[in-house]
């Protein structure tokens, strides 16, 4: 990791500790973090060292005298200087703070699927149009779900935590099979077996523990938690076998799902048609079979519009 990145990470940490830190500053920091895994790695490692200094300040002599001889604005700089010293004196024991993980990127095209198997036996199954980055060290296993959907069957190892970052949320394995779907505006986490811990990526609030059958939809403003039967969760994972299974879903929902898996898009032209109820199992990559069923069984009108297909009454 370059000295420039470390210096910038240190600058952000120092700025964040000031009283005038605001939402615009946080947005600027988030943009910098999203630019590169190396940025995030530097920030997290130095932030960890910074937090350690909070525990060390109790051993500093005459804290009152120190505060009286320094202006308030200098306090973050003093703390961060202590953090840098901590890194220097701990040597190899904390060398992992400033090492860059070996990130590997995996992705699928629209309609594609891929299964990744890590060295410890953990499996990551990517759905259509999805992308992840994976980094493994002697102490951790980290995955960034940049877009799309992934199913995780994790080999639990308390000495090497397995975490998934999706947007502004962090999911930590506690011995688990789970699926995460990331979309614009939020994400969905469903647990098929075991437990996971869900928390904001910054860790500002108390984590939420999810167990088998729990489903959480997380947006920027709220968490919506529900319970789902294991059978239904397995049905929702039909994409792992190349099929989509619908139980009394609206045509609008069905079309949205098909459009995730195909470059040729389905279009519903009116609200009445959109609310038509659908049940059945269909090949994810065979929209022709689906629209033929919609025409013959439901009596809906189907017509080509360029490369797309419009459905109406």
PDB file of C-alpha atoms in Angstrom:
ATOM      1  CA  UNK A   1       0.000   0.000   0.000  1.00  0.00           C
ATOM      2  CA  UNK A   2       1.441   3.341  -1.015  1.00  0.00           C
ATOM      3  CA  UNK A   3       2.449   5.986   1.499  1.00  0.00           C
ATOM      4  CA  UNK A   4       0.144   8.395  -0.322  1.00  0.00           C
ATOM      5  CA  UNK A   5      -2.919   6.260   0.406  1.00  0.00           C
ATOM      6  CA  UNK A   6      -1.926   5.829   4.055  1.00  0.00           C
ATOM      7  CA  UNK A   7      -1.435   9.575   4.379  1.00  0.00           C
ATOM      8  CA  UNK A   8      -4.831  10.272   2.842  1.00  0.00           C
ATOM      9  CA  UNK A   9      -6.491   7.721   5.112  1.00  0.00           C
ATOM     10  CA  UNK A  10      -4.851   9.398   8.106  1.00  0.00           C
ATOM     11  CA  UNK A  11      -6.095  12.788   6.928  1.00  0.00           C
ATOM     12  CA  UNK A  12      -9.676  11.499   6.682  1.00  0.00           C
ATOM     13  CA  UNK A  13      -9.537  10.028  10.186  1.00  0.00           C
ATOM     14  CA  UNK A  14      -8.163  13.269  11.598  1.00  0.00           C
ATOM     15  CA  UNK A  15     -10.867  15.313   9.814  1.00  0.00           C
ATOM     16  CA  UNK A  16     -13.645  13.020  10.972  1.00  0.00           C
ATOM     17  CA  UNK A  17     -12.799  13.596  14.626  1.00  0.00           C
ATOM     18  CA  UNK A  18     -13.384  17.328  14.347  1.00  0.00           C
ATOM     19  CA  UNK A  19     -16.556  18.933  15.690  1.00  0.00           C
ATOM     20  CA  UNK A  20     -17.411  20.487  12.312  1.00  0.00           C
ATOM     21  CA  UNK A  21     -17.664  17.104  10.542  1.00  0.00           C
ATOM     22  CA  UNK A  22     -20.938  17.076   8.555  1.00  0.00           C
ATOM     23  CA  UNK A  23     -22.994  14.965   6.129  1.00  0.00           C
ATOM     24  CA  UNK A  24     -21.203  16.469   3.113  1.00  0.00           C
ATOM     25  CA  UNK A  25     -17.845  15.443   4.579  1.00  0.00           C
ATOM     26  CA  UNK A  26     -19.162  11.910   5.135  1.00  0.00           C
ATOM     27  CA  UNK A  27     -20.370  11.719   1.530  1.00  0.00           C
ATOM     28  CA  UNK A  28     -16.938  12.824   0.320  1.00  0.00           C
ATOM     29  CA  UNK A  29     -15.275  10.185   2.501  1.00  0.00           C
ATOM     30  CA  UNK A  30     -17.642   7.486   1.198  1.00  0.00           C
ATOM     31  CA  UNK A  31     -16.725   8.433  -2.373  1.00  0.00           C
ATOM     32  CA  UNK A  32     -13.016   8.130  -1.599  1.00  0.00           C
ATOM     33  CA  UNK A  33     -13.522   4.734   0.082  1.00  0.00           C
ATOM     34  CA  UNK A  34     -15.481   3.426  -2.917  1.00  0.00           C
ATOM     35  CA  UNK A  35     -12.722   4.358  -5.352  1.00  0.00           C
ATOM     36  CA  UNK A  36     -10.445   1.457  -4.413  1.00  0.00           C
ATOM     37  CA  UNK A  37     -10.196  -1.558  -2.082  1.00  0.00           C
ATOM     38  CA  UNK A  38      -6.780  -0.197  -1.112  1.00  0.00           C
ATOM     39  CA  UNK A  39      -8.435   2.986   0.188  1.00  0.00           C
ATOM     40  CA  UNK A  40     -10.793   0.979   2.385  1.00  0.00           C
ATOM     41  CA  UNK A  41      -8.028  -1.312   3.636  1.00  0.00           C
ATOM     42  CA  UNK A  42      -5.850   1.651   4.661  1.00  0.00           C
ATOM     43  CA  UNK A  43      -8.740   3.435   6.352  1.00  0.00           C
ATOM     44  CA  UNK A  44      -9.909   0.414   8.341  1.00  0.00           C
ATOM     45  CA  UNK A  45      -6.455  -0.581   9.517  1.00  0.00           C
ATOM     46  CA  UNK A  46      -5.469   2.912  10.635  1.00  0.00           C
ATOM     47  CA  UNK A  47      -8.895   3.419  12.182  1.00  0.00           C
ATOM     48  CA  UNK A  48      -8.352   0.268  14.247  1.00  0.00           C
ATOM     49  CA  UNK A  49      -5.032   1.639  15.467  1.00  0.00           C
ATOM     50  CA  UNK A  50      -6.694   4.975  16.220  1.00  0.00           C
ATOM     51  CA  UNK A  51      -9.332   3.283  18.386  1.00  0.00           C
ATOM     52  CA  UNK A  52      -6.590   1.501  20.295  1.00  0.00           C
ATOM     53  CA  UNK A  53      -5.239   4.881  21.334  1.00  0.00           C
ATOM     54  CA  UNK A  54      -8.509   5.584  23.141  1.00  0.00           C
ATOM     55  CA  UNK A  55      -7.672   2.715  25.454  1.00  0.00           C
ATOM     56  CA  UNK A  56      -4.117   3.975  25.899  1.00  0.00           C
ATOM     57  CA  UNK A  57      -5.052   7.528  26.888  1.00  0.00           C
ATOM     58  CA  UNK A  58      -5.992   6.354  30.353  1.00  0.00           C
ATOM     59  CA  UNK A  59      -2.285   5.780  30.989  1.00  0.00           C
ATOM     60  CA  UNK A  60      -1.204   9.241  29.874  1.00  0.00           C
ATOM     61  CA  UNK A  61       0.049  11.430  32.785  1.00  0.00           C
ATOM     62  CA  UNK A  62      -1.803  14.614  33.793  1.00  0.00           C
ATOM     63  CA  UNK A  63      -4.566  14.558  31.161  1.00  0.00           C
ATOM     64  CA  UNK A  64      -6.004  17.807  32.493  1.00  0.00           C
ATOM     65  CA  UNK A  65      -2.675  19.605  31.984  1.00  0.00           C
ATOM     66  CA  UNK A  66      -2.390  18.268  28.443  1.00  0.00           C
ATOM     67  CA  UNK A  67      -5.853  19.494  27.502  1.00  0.00           C
ATOM     68  CA  UNK A  68      -5.072  22.937  28.912  1.00  0.00           C
ATOM     69  CA  UNK A  69      -1.887  23.369  26.887  1.00  0.00           C
ATOM     70  CA  UNK A  70      -3.331  22.375  23.495  1.00  0.00           C
ATOM     71  CA  UNK A  71      -6.028  24.003  21.442  1.00  0.00           C
ATOM     72  CA  UNK A  72      -9.138  21.807  20.918  1.00  0.00           C
ATOM     73  CA  UNK A  73      -8.405  21.445  17.199  1.00  0.00           C
ATOM     74  CA  UNK A  74      -5.066  19.745  17.962  1.00  0.00           C
ATOM     75  CA  UNK A  75      -6.621  16.841  19.853  1.00  0.00           C
ATOM     76  CA  UNK A  76      -7.275  14.652  16.759  1.00  0.00           C
ATOM     77  CA  UNK A  77      -3.722  15.205  15.538  1.00  0.00           C
ATOM     78  CA  UNK A  78      -2.332  14.215  18.946  1.00  0.00           C
ATOM     79  CA  UNK A  79      -4.448  11.045  19.001  1.00  0.00           C
ATOM     80  CA  UNK A  80      -3.508  10.073  15.490  1.00  0.00           C
ATOM     81  CA  UNK A  81       0.182  10.634  16.180  1.00  0.00           C
ATOM     82  CA  UNK A  82      -0.220   8.106  18.985  1.00  0.00           C
ATOM     83  CA  UNK A  83      -1.857   5.700  16.550  1.00  0.00           C
ATOM     84  CA  UNK A  84       1.071   5.954  14.141  1.00  0.00           C
ATOM     85  CA  UNK A  85       3.509   5.352  17.017  1.00  0.00           C
ATOM     86  CA  UNK A  86       1.487   2.289  17.982  1.00  0.00           C
ATOM     87  CA  UNK A  87       1.914   0.894  14.496  1.00  0.00           C
ATOM     88  CA  UNK A  88       5.635   1.586  14.526  1.00  0.00           C
ATOM     89  CA  UNK A  89       6.435   0.011  17.889  1.00  0.00           C
ATOM     90  CA  UNK A  90       4.299  -3.099  17.463  1.00  0.00           C
ATOM     91  CA  UNK A  91       6.274  -4.187  14.394  1.00  0.00           C
ATOM     92  CA  UNK A  92       5.278  -7.465  12.821  1.00  0.00           C
ATOM     93  CA  UNK A  93       2.469  -8.057  15.301  1.00  0.00           C
ATOM     94  CA  UNK A  94       0.465  -5.290  13.645  1.00  0.00           C
ATOM     95  CA  UNK A  95       1.940  -5.416  10.177  1.00  0.00           C
ATOM     96  CA  UNK A  96      -1.406  -6.635   8.857  1.00  0.00           C
ATOM     97  CA  UNK A  97      -2.807  -3.155   9.532  1.00  0.00           C
ATOM     98  CA  UNK A  98      -0.957  -1.727   6.578  1.00  0.00           C
ATOM     99  CA  UNK A  99      -0.778  -4.628   4.132  1.00  0.00           C
ATOM    100  CA  UNK A 100      -2.933  -4.705   1.052  1.00  0.00           C
ATOM    101  CA  UNK A 101      -5.157  -7.796   0.762  1.00  0.00           C
ATOM    102  CA  UNK A 102      -4.871  -9.776  -2.450  1.00  0.00           C
ATOM    103  CA  UNK A 103      -8.238  -8.893  -3.983  1.00  0.00           C
ATOM    104  CA  UNK A 104      -9.623 -11.115  -6.725  1.00  0.00           C
ATOM    105  CA  UNK A 105     -12.651 -10.093  -8.769  1.00  0.00           C
ATOM    106  CA  UNK A 106     -15.299 -12.472 -10.079  1.00  0.00           C
ATOM    107  CA  UNK A 107     -18.336 -11.532 -12.140  1.00  0.00           C
ATOM    108  CA  UNK A 108     -21.122 -12.954 -14.273  1.00  0.00           C
ATOM    109  CA  UNK A 109     -22.848 -11.656 -17.369  1.00  0.00           C
ATOM    110  CA  UNK A 110     -26.618 -11.187 -17.736  1.00  0.00           C
ATOM    111  CA  UNK A 111     -28.032 -14.704 -17.501  1.00  0.00           C
ATOM    112  CA  UNK A 112     -24.732 -16.154 -16.245  1.00  0.00           C
ATOM    113  CA  UNK A 113     -23.955 -18.113 -13.076  1.00  0.00           C
ATOM    114  CA  UNK A 114     -20.672 -19.091 -11.456  1.00  0.00           C
ATOM    115  CA  UNK A 115     -19.631 -21.127  -8.417  1.00  0.00           C
ATOM    116  CA  UNK A 116     -16.460 -20.147  -6.528  1.00  0.00           C
ATOM    117  CA  UNK A 117     -14.863 -22.565  -4.073  1.00  0.00           C
ATOM    118  CA  UNK A 118     -12.376 -21.133  -1.600  1.00  0.00           C
ATOM    119  CA  UNK A 119      -9.468 -23.087  -0.160  1.00  0.00           C
ATOM    120  CA  UNK A 120     -11.350 -23.816   3.090  1.00  0.00           C
ATOM    121  CA  UNK A 121     -14.326 -25.287   1.242  1.00  0.00           C
ATOM    122  CA  UNK A 122     -16.521 -22.177   1.402  1.00  0.00           C
ATOM    123  CA  UNK A 123     -18.710 -21.829  -1.699  1.00  0.00           C
ATOM    124  CA  UNK A 124     -19.896 -18.565  -3.253  1.00  0.00           C
ATOM    125  CA  UNK A 125     -22.486 -18.917  -6.007  1.00  0.00           C
ATOM    126  CA  UNK A 126     -23.026 -15.855  -8.197  1.00  0.00           C
ATOM    127  CA  UNK A 127     -26.353 -15.174  -9.868  1.00  0.00           C
ATOM    128  CA  UNK A 128     -26.966 -13.214 -13.075  1.00  0.00           C
ATOM    129  CA  UNK A 129     -25.112  -9.917 -13.662  1.00  0.00           C
ATOM    130  CA  UNK A 130     -23.273 -10.066 -10.329  1.00  0.00           C
ATOM    131  CA  UNK A 131     -19.800  -9.060  -9.193  1.00  0.00           C
ATOM    132  CA  UNK A 132     -17.761  -9.791  -6.061  1.00  0.00           C
ATOM    133  CA  UNK A 133     -14.239  -9.144  -4.848  1.00  0.00           C
ATOM    134  CA  UNK A 134     -12.636 -11.667  -2.519  1.00  0.00           C
ATOM    135  CA  UNK A 135      -9.631 -11.184  -0.230  1.00  0.00           C
ATOM    136  CA  UNK A 136      -8.165 -13.805   2.109  1.00  0.00           C
ATOM    137  CA  UNK A 137      -5.449 -13.371   4.704  1.00  0.00           C
ATOM    138  CA  UNK A 138      -4.200 -15.469   7.603  1.00  0.00           C
ATOM    139  CA  UNK A 139      -6.669 -13.630   9.844  1.00  0.00           C
ATOM    140  CA  UNK A 140      -9.732 -12.908   7.721  1.00  0.00           C
ATOM    141  CA  UNK A 141     -11.884 -13.677   4.697  1.00  0.00           C
ATOM    142  CA  UNK A 142     -13.564 -10.654   3.129  1.00  0.00           C
ATOM    143  CA  UNK A 143     -16.010 -10.385   0.231  1.00  0.00           C
ATOM    144  CA  UNK A 144     -17.377  -7.231  -1.377  1.00  0.00           C
ATOM    145  CA  UNK A 145     -20.666  -7.738  -3.216  1.00  0.00           C
ATOM    146  CA  UNK A 146     -20.496  -4.863  -5.683  1.00  0.00           C
ATOM    147  CA  UNK A 147     -23.720  -5.754  -7.467  1.00  0.00           C
ATOM    148  CA  UNK A 148     -26.215  -8.528  -8.007  1.00  0.00           C
ATOM    149  CA  UNK A 149     -26.889 -11.601  -5.914  1.00  0.00           C
ATOM    150  CA  UNK A 150     -24.801 -14.326  -4.298  1.00  0.00           C
ATOM    151  CA  UNK A 151     -25.430 -17.457  -2.260  1.00  0.00           C
ATOM    152  CA  UNK A 152     -22.905 -18.284   0.462  1.00  0.00           C
ATOM    153  CA  UNK A 153     -22.240 -21.700   2.006  1.00  0.00           C
ATOM    154  CA  UNK A 154     -19.552 -20.826   4.547  1.00  0.00           C
ATOM    155  CA  UNK A 155     -17.122 -23.091   6.327  1.00  0.00           C
ATOM    156  CA  UNK A 156     -17.104 -21.462   9.747  1.00  0.00           C
ATOM    157  CA  UNK A 157     -13.733 -20.570  11.284  1.00  0.00           C
ATOM    158  CA  UNK A 158     -13.751 -18.334  14.347  1.00  0.00           C
ATOM    159  CA  UNK A 159     -10.046 -17.569  13.871  1.00  0.00           C
ATOM    160  CA  UNK A 160     -10.669 -16.267  10.306  1.00  0.00           C
ATOM    161  CA  UNK A 161     -13.981 -14.374  10.281  1.00  0.00           C
ATOM    162  CA  UNK A 162     -15.919 -14.417   7.012  1.00  0.00           C
ATOM    163  CA  UNK A 163     -17.550 -11.074   6.219  1.00  0.00           C
ATOM    164  CA  UNK A 164     -19.477  -9.703   3.262  1.00  0.00           C
ATOM    165  CA  UNK A 165     -19.748  -5.969   2.609  1.00  0.00           C
ATOM    166  CA  UNK A 166     -22.709  -4.887   0.479  1.00  0.00           C
ATOM    167  CA  UNK A 167     -23.117  -1.147   0.158  1.00  0.00           C
ATOM    168  CA  UNK A 168     -23.175   0.349   3.638  1.00  0.00           C
ATOM    169  CA  UNK A 169     -23.889  -2.966   5.384  1.00  0.00           C
ATOM    170  CA  UNK A 170     -21.576  -5.668   6.701  1.00  0.00           C
ATOM    171  CA  UNK A 171     -22.684  -9.279   7.123  1.00  0.00           C
ATOM    172  CA  UNK A 172     -20.572 -11.596   9.292  1.00  0.00           C
ATOM    173  CA  UNK A 173     -20.884 -15.380   9.187  1.00  0.00           C
ATOM    174  CA  UNK A 174     -21.643 -17.182  12.425  1.00  0.00           C
ATOM    175  CA  UNK A 175     -21.844 -20.652  10.807  1.00  0.00           C
ATOM    176  CA  UNK A 176     -24.166 -20.171   7.901  1.00  0.00           C
ATOM    177  CA  UNK A 177     -25.837 -20.635   4.550  1.00  0.00           C
ATOM    178  CA  UNK A 178     -27.294 -17.343   3.364  1.00  0.00           C
ATOM    179  CA  UNK A 179     -28.072 -15.284   0.278  1.00  0.00           C
ATOM    180  CA  UNK A 180     -27.591 -11.556  -0.326  1.00  0.00           C
ATOM    181  CA  UNK A 181     -29.231  -9.616  -3.118  1.00  0.00           C
ATOM    182  CA  UNK A 182     -28.034  -6.063  -3.703  1.00  0.00           C
ATOM    183  CA  UNK A 183     -30.168  -3.648  -5.673  1.00  0.00           C
ATOM    184  CA  UNK A 184     -30.450   0.095  -6.144  1.00  0.00           C
ATOM    185  CA  UNK A 185     -31.627   1.556  -2.869  1.00  0.00           C
ATOM    186  CA  UNK A 186     -30.867  -1.372  -0.600  1.00  0.00           C
ATOM    187  CA  UNK A 187     -30.258  -5.066  -0.136  1.00  0.00           C
ATOM    188  CA  UNK A 188     -31.961  -8.259   0.977  1.00  0.00           C
ATOM    189  CA  UNK A 189     -30.413 -10.880   3.265  1.00  0.00           C
ATOM    190  CA  UNK A 190     -32.018 -14.299   3.808  1.00  0.00           C
ATOM    191  CA  UNK A 191     -30.629 -17.001   6.108  1.00  0.00           C
ATOM    192  CA  UNK A 192     -31.192 -20.634   5.142  1.00  0.00           C
ATOM    193  CA  UNK A 193     -29.133 -22.217   7.908  1.00  0.00           C
ATOM    194  CA  UNK A 194     -27.203 -21.048  10.961  1.00  0.00           C
ATOM    195  CA  UNK A 195     -26.766 -17.398  11.894  1.00  0.00           C
ATOM    196  CA  UNK A 196     -25.336 -14.157  10.514  1.00  0.00           C
ATOM    197  CA  UNK A 197     -24.657 -10.765  12.030  1.00  0.00           C
ATOM    198  CA  UNK A 198     -25.814  -7.674  10.130  1.00  0.00           C
ATOM    199  CA  UNK A 199     -24.497  -4.223  10.954  1.00  0.00           C
ATOM    200  CA  UNK A 200     -23.695  -0.880   9.343  1.00  0.00           C
ATOM    201  CA  UNK A 201     -20.259  -0.985   7.711  1.00  0.00           C
ATOM    202  CA  UNK A 202     -19.043   1.659  10.142  1.00  0.00           C
ATOM    203  CA  UNK A 203     -20.354  -0.308  13.106  1.00  0.00           C
ATOM    204  CA  UNK A 204     -22.079   2.730  14.672  1.00  0.00           C
ATOM    205  CA  UNK A 205     -25.137   0.813  15.926  1.00  0.00           C
ATOM    206  CA  UNK A 206     -25.825  -2.473  17.645  1.00  0.00           C
ATOM    207  CA  UNK A 207     -25.590  -5.472  15.266  1.00  0.00           C
ATOM    208  CA  UNK A 208     -28.674  -7.488  14.301  1.00  0.00           C
ATOM    209  CA  UNK A 209     -28.462 -11.273  14.594  1.00  0.00           C
ATOM    210  CA  UNK A 210     -30.361 -13.261  11.951  1.00  0.00           C
ATOM    211  CA  UNK A 211     -31.178 -16.957  12.296  1.00  0.00           C
ATOM    212  CA  UNK A 212     -32.605 -19.618   9.982  1.00  0.00           C
ATOM    213  CA  UNK A 213     -35.696 -18.336   8.161  1.00  0.00           C
ATOM    214  CA  UNK A 214     -34.975 -14.659   8.855  1.00  0.00           C
ATOM    215  CA  UNK A 215     -35.183 -12.236   5.939  1.00  0.00           C
ATOM    216  CA  UNK A 216     -34.151  -8.601   6.204  1.00  0.00           C
ATOM    217  CA  UNK A 217     -34.620  -5.882   3.616  1.00  0.00           C
ATOM    218  CA  UNK A 218     -32.293  -2.984   4.407  1.00  0.00           C
ATOM    219  CA  UNK A 219     -32.542   0.496   2.931  1.00  0.00           C
ATOM    220  CA  UNK A 220     -30.740   3.692   3.834  1.00  0.00           C
ATOM    221  CA  UNK A 221     -33.451   4.560   6.357  1.00  0.00           C
ATOM    222  CA  UNK A 222     -34.831   1.334   7.818  1.00  0.00           C
ATOM    223  CA  UNK A 223     -34.627  -2.432   8.326  1.00  0.00           C
ATOM    224  CA  UNK A 224     -37.660  -4.605   7.614  1.00  0.00           C
ATOM    225  CA  UNK A 225     -37.451  -8.046   9.192  1.00  0.00           C
ATOM    226  CA  UNK A 226     -39.685 -11.044   8.446  1.00  0.00           C
ATOM    227  CA  UNK A 227     -39.795 -14.817   8.803  1.00  0.00           C
ATOM    228  CA  UNK A 228     -40.003 -17.129   5.785  1.00  0.00           C
ATOM    229  CA  UNK A 229     -40.459 -20.887   5.593  1.00  0.00           C
ATOM    230  CA  UNK A 230     -37.347 -22.818   4.587  1.00  0.00           C
ATOM    231  CA  UNK A 231     -39.264 -24.291   1.639  1.00  0.00           C
ATOM    232  CA  UNK A 232     -39.976 -20.815   0.272  1.00  0.00           C
ATOM    233  CA  UNK A 233     -36.351 -19.761   0.672  1.00  0.00           C
ATOM    234  CA  UNK A 234     -35.269 -22.821  -1.316  1.00  0.00           C
ATOM    235  CA  UNK A 235     -37.856 -21.950  -3.964  1.00  0.00           C
ATOM    236  CA  UNK A 236     -36.435 -18.435  -4.234  1.00  0.00           C
ATOM    237  CA  UNK A 237     -33.062 -20.020  -4.973  1.00  0.00           C
ATOM    238  CA  UNK A 238     -34.375 -21.781  -8.057  1.00  0.00           C
ATOM    239  CA  UNK A 239     -31.940 -19.649 -10.054  1.00  0.00           C
ATOM    240  CA  UNK A 240     -29.182 -21.952  -8.812  1.00  0.00           C
ATOM    241  CA  UNK A 241     -30.727 -24.592 -11.103  1.00  0.00           C
ATOM    242  CA  UNK A 242     -31.488 -22.158 -13.923  1.00  0.00           C
ATOM    243  CA  UNK A 243     -35.212 -21.771 -13.196  1.00  0.00           C
ATOM    244  CA  UNK A 244     -37.537 -19.131 -11.786  1.00  0.00           C
ATOM    245  CA  UNK A 245     -40.375 -20.308  -9.540  1.00  0.00           C
ATOM    246  CA  UNK A 246     -43.408 -18.085  -8.969  1.00  0.00           C
ATOM    247  CA  UNK A 247     -46.208 -18.693  -6.476  1.00  0.00           C
ATOM    248  CA  UNK A 248     -49.069 -16.246  -7.032  1.00  0.00           C
ATOM    249  CA  UNK A 249     -46.882 -13.319  -8.092  1.00  0.00           C
ATOM    250  CA  UNK A 250     -48.000 -10.315 -10.128  1.00  0.00           C
ATOM    251  CA  UNK A 251     -46.982 -10.175 -13.758  1.00  0.00           C
ATOM    252  CA  UNK A 252     -45.056  -6.987 -12.945  1.00  0.00           C
ATOM    253  CA  UNK A 253     -42.903  -8.914 -10.451  1.00  0.00           C
ATOM    254  CA  UNK A 254     -42.456 -11.836 -12.834  1.00  0.00           C
ATOM    255  CA  UNK A 255     -41.370  -9.591 -15.694  1.00  0.00           C
ATOM    256  CA  UNK A 256     -38.888  -7.767 -13.450  1.00  0.00           C
ATOM    257  CA  UNK A 257     -37.312 -11.124 -12.545  1.00  0.00           C
ATOM    258  CA  UNK A 258     -37.087 -12.314 -16.153  1.00  0.00           C
ATOM    259  CA  UNK A 259     -35.471  -9.030 -17.172  1.00  0.00           C
ATOM    260  CA  UNK A 260     -32.618  -9.666 -14.713  1.00  0.00           C
ATOM    261  CA  UNK A 261     -31.627 -12.761 -16.695  1.00  0.00           C
ATOM    262  CA  UNK A 262     -32.117 -11.672 -20.302  1.00  0.00           C
ATOM    263  CA  UNK A 263     -30.875  -8.904 -22.574  1.00  0.00           C
ATOM    264  CA  UNK A 264     -34.159  -9.155 -24.445  1.00  0.00           C
ATOM    265  CA  UNK A 265     -36.612  -7.349 -22.200  1.00  0.00           C
ATOM    266  CA  UNK A 266     -40.286  -7.858 -21.391  1.00  0.00           C
ATOM    267  CA  UNK A 267     -42.522  -4.779 -21.173  1.00  0.00           C
ATOM    268  CA  UNK A 268     -45.933  -4.613 -19.469  1.00  0.00           C
ATOM    269  CA  UNK A 269     -47.946  -1.873 -21.146  1.00  0.00           C
ATOM    270  CA  UNK A 270     -50.762  -1.232 -18.646  1.00  0.00           C
ATOM    271  CA  UNK A 271     -51.542  -1.502 -14.946  1.00  0.00           C
ATOM    272  CA  UNK A 272     -54.351  -4.057 -15.351  1.00  0.00           C
ATOM    273  CA  UNK A 273     -51.993  -6.451 -17.115  1.00  0.00           C
ATOM    274  CA  UNK A 274     -49.269  -5.765 -14.557  1.00  0.00           C
ATOM    275  CA  UNK A 275     -51.531  -6.986 -11.730  1.00  0.00           C
ATOM    276  CA  UNK A 276     -52.330 -10.329 -13.399  1.00  0.00           C
ATOM    277  CA  UNK A 277     -51.394 -13.170 -11.027  1.00  0.00           C
ATOM    278  CA  UNK A 278     -48.867 -15.792 -12.157  1.00  0.00           C
ATOM    279  CA  UNK A 279     -47.869 -19.239 -10.827  1.00  0.00           C
ATOM    280  CA  UNK A 280     -45.429 -21.644 -12.418  1.00  0.00           C
ATOM    281  CA  UNK A 281     -41.825 -22.694 -13.012  1.00  0.00           C
ATOM    282  CA  UNK A 282     -39.947 -21.365 -16.040  1.00  0.00           C
ATOM    283  CA  UNK A 283     -36.452 -21.495 -17.492  1.00  0.00           C
ATOM    284  CA  UNK A 284     -34.767 -18.213 -16.611  1.00  0.00           C
ATOM    285  CA  UNK A 285     -33.262 -17.888 -20.103  1.00  0.00           C
ATOM    286  CA  UNK A 286     -36.377 -18.836 -22.100  1.00  0.00           C
ATOM    287  CA  UNK A 287     -38.661 -15.826 -22.219  1.00  0.00           C
ATOM    288  CA  UNK A 288     -40.299 -17.134 -25.408  1.00  0.00           C
ATOM    289  CA  UNK A 289     -41.734 -20.095 -23.493  1.00  0.00           C
ATOM    290  CA  UNK A 290     -43.033 -17.748 -20.826  1.00  0.00           C
ATOM    291  CA  UNK A 291     -44.729 -15.298 -23.194  1.00  0.00           C
ATOM    292  CA  UNK A 292     -46.283 -18.190 -25.127  1.00  0.00           C
ATOM    293  CA  UNK A 293     -47.783 -19.416 -21.855  1.00  0.00           C
ATOM    294  CA  UNK A 294     -48.989 -15.908 -21.035  1.00  0.00           C
ATOM    295  CA  UNK A 295     -50.691 -15.739 -24.446  1.00  0.00           C
ATOM    296  CA  UNK A 296     -52.236 -19.214 -24.570  1.00  0.00           C
ATOM    297  CA  UNK A 297     -53.186 -19.742 -20.936  1.00  0.00           C
ATOM    298  CA  UNK A 298     -53.912 -16.203 -19.746  1.00  0.00           C
ATOM    299  CA  UNK A 299     -55.125 -14.775 -23.052  1.00  0.00           C
ATOM    300  CA  UNK A 300     -52.688 -11.867 -22.953  1.00  0.00           C
ATOM    301  CA  UNK A 301     -51.578 -10.064 -26.090  1.00  0.00           C
ATOM    302  CA  UNK A 302     -47.917 -10.464 -26.993  1.00  0.00           C
ATOM    303  CA  UNK A 303     -46.130  -8.377 -29.614  1.00  0.00           C
ATOM    304  CA  UNK A 304     -42.531  -7.664 -30.606  1.00  0.00           C
ATOM    305  CA  UNK A 305     -41.121  -4.154 -30.172  1.00  0.00           C
ATOM    306  CA  UNK A 306     -37.704  -4.232 -31.740  1.00  0.00           C
ATOM    307  CA  UNK A 307     -35.706  -6.667 -29.649  1.00  0.00           C
ATOM    308  CA  UNK A 308     -38.186  -6.488 -26.764  1.00  0.00           C
ATOM    309  CA  UNK A 309     -41.584  -8.064 -26.171  1.00  0.00           C
ATOM    310  CA  UNK A 310     -44.664  -6.131 -25.013  1.00  0.00           C
ATOM    311  CA  UNK A 311     -47.454  -7.815 -23.027  1.00  0.00           C
ATOM    312  CA  UNK A 312     -50.948  -6.356 -22.699  1.00  0.00           C
ATOM    313  CA  UNK A 313     -54.639  -7.265 -22.462  1.00  0.00           C
TER     314      UNK A 313
END
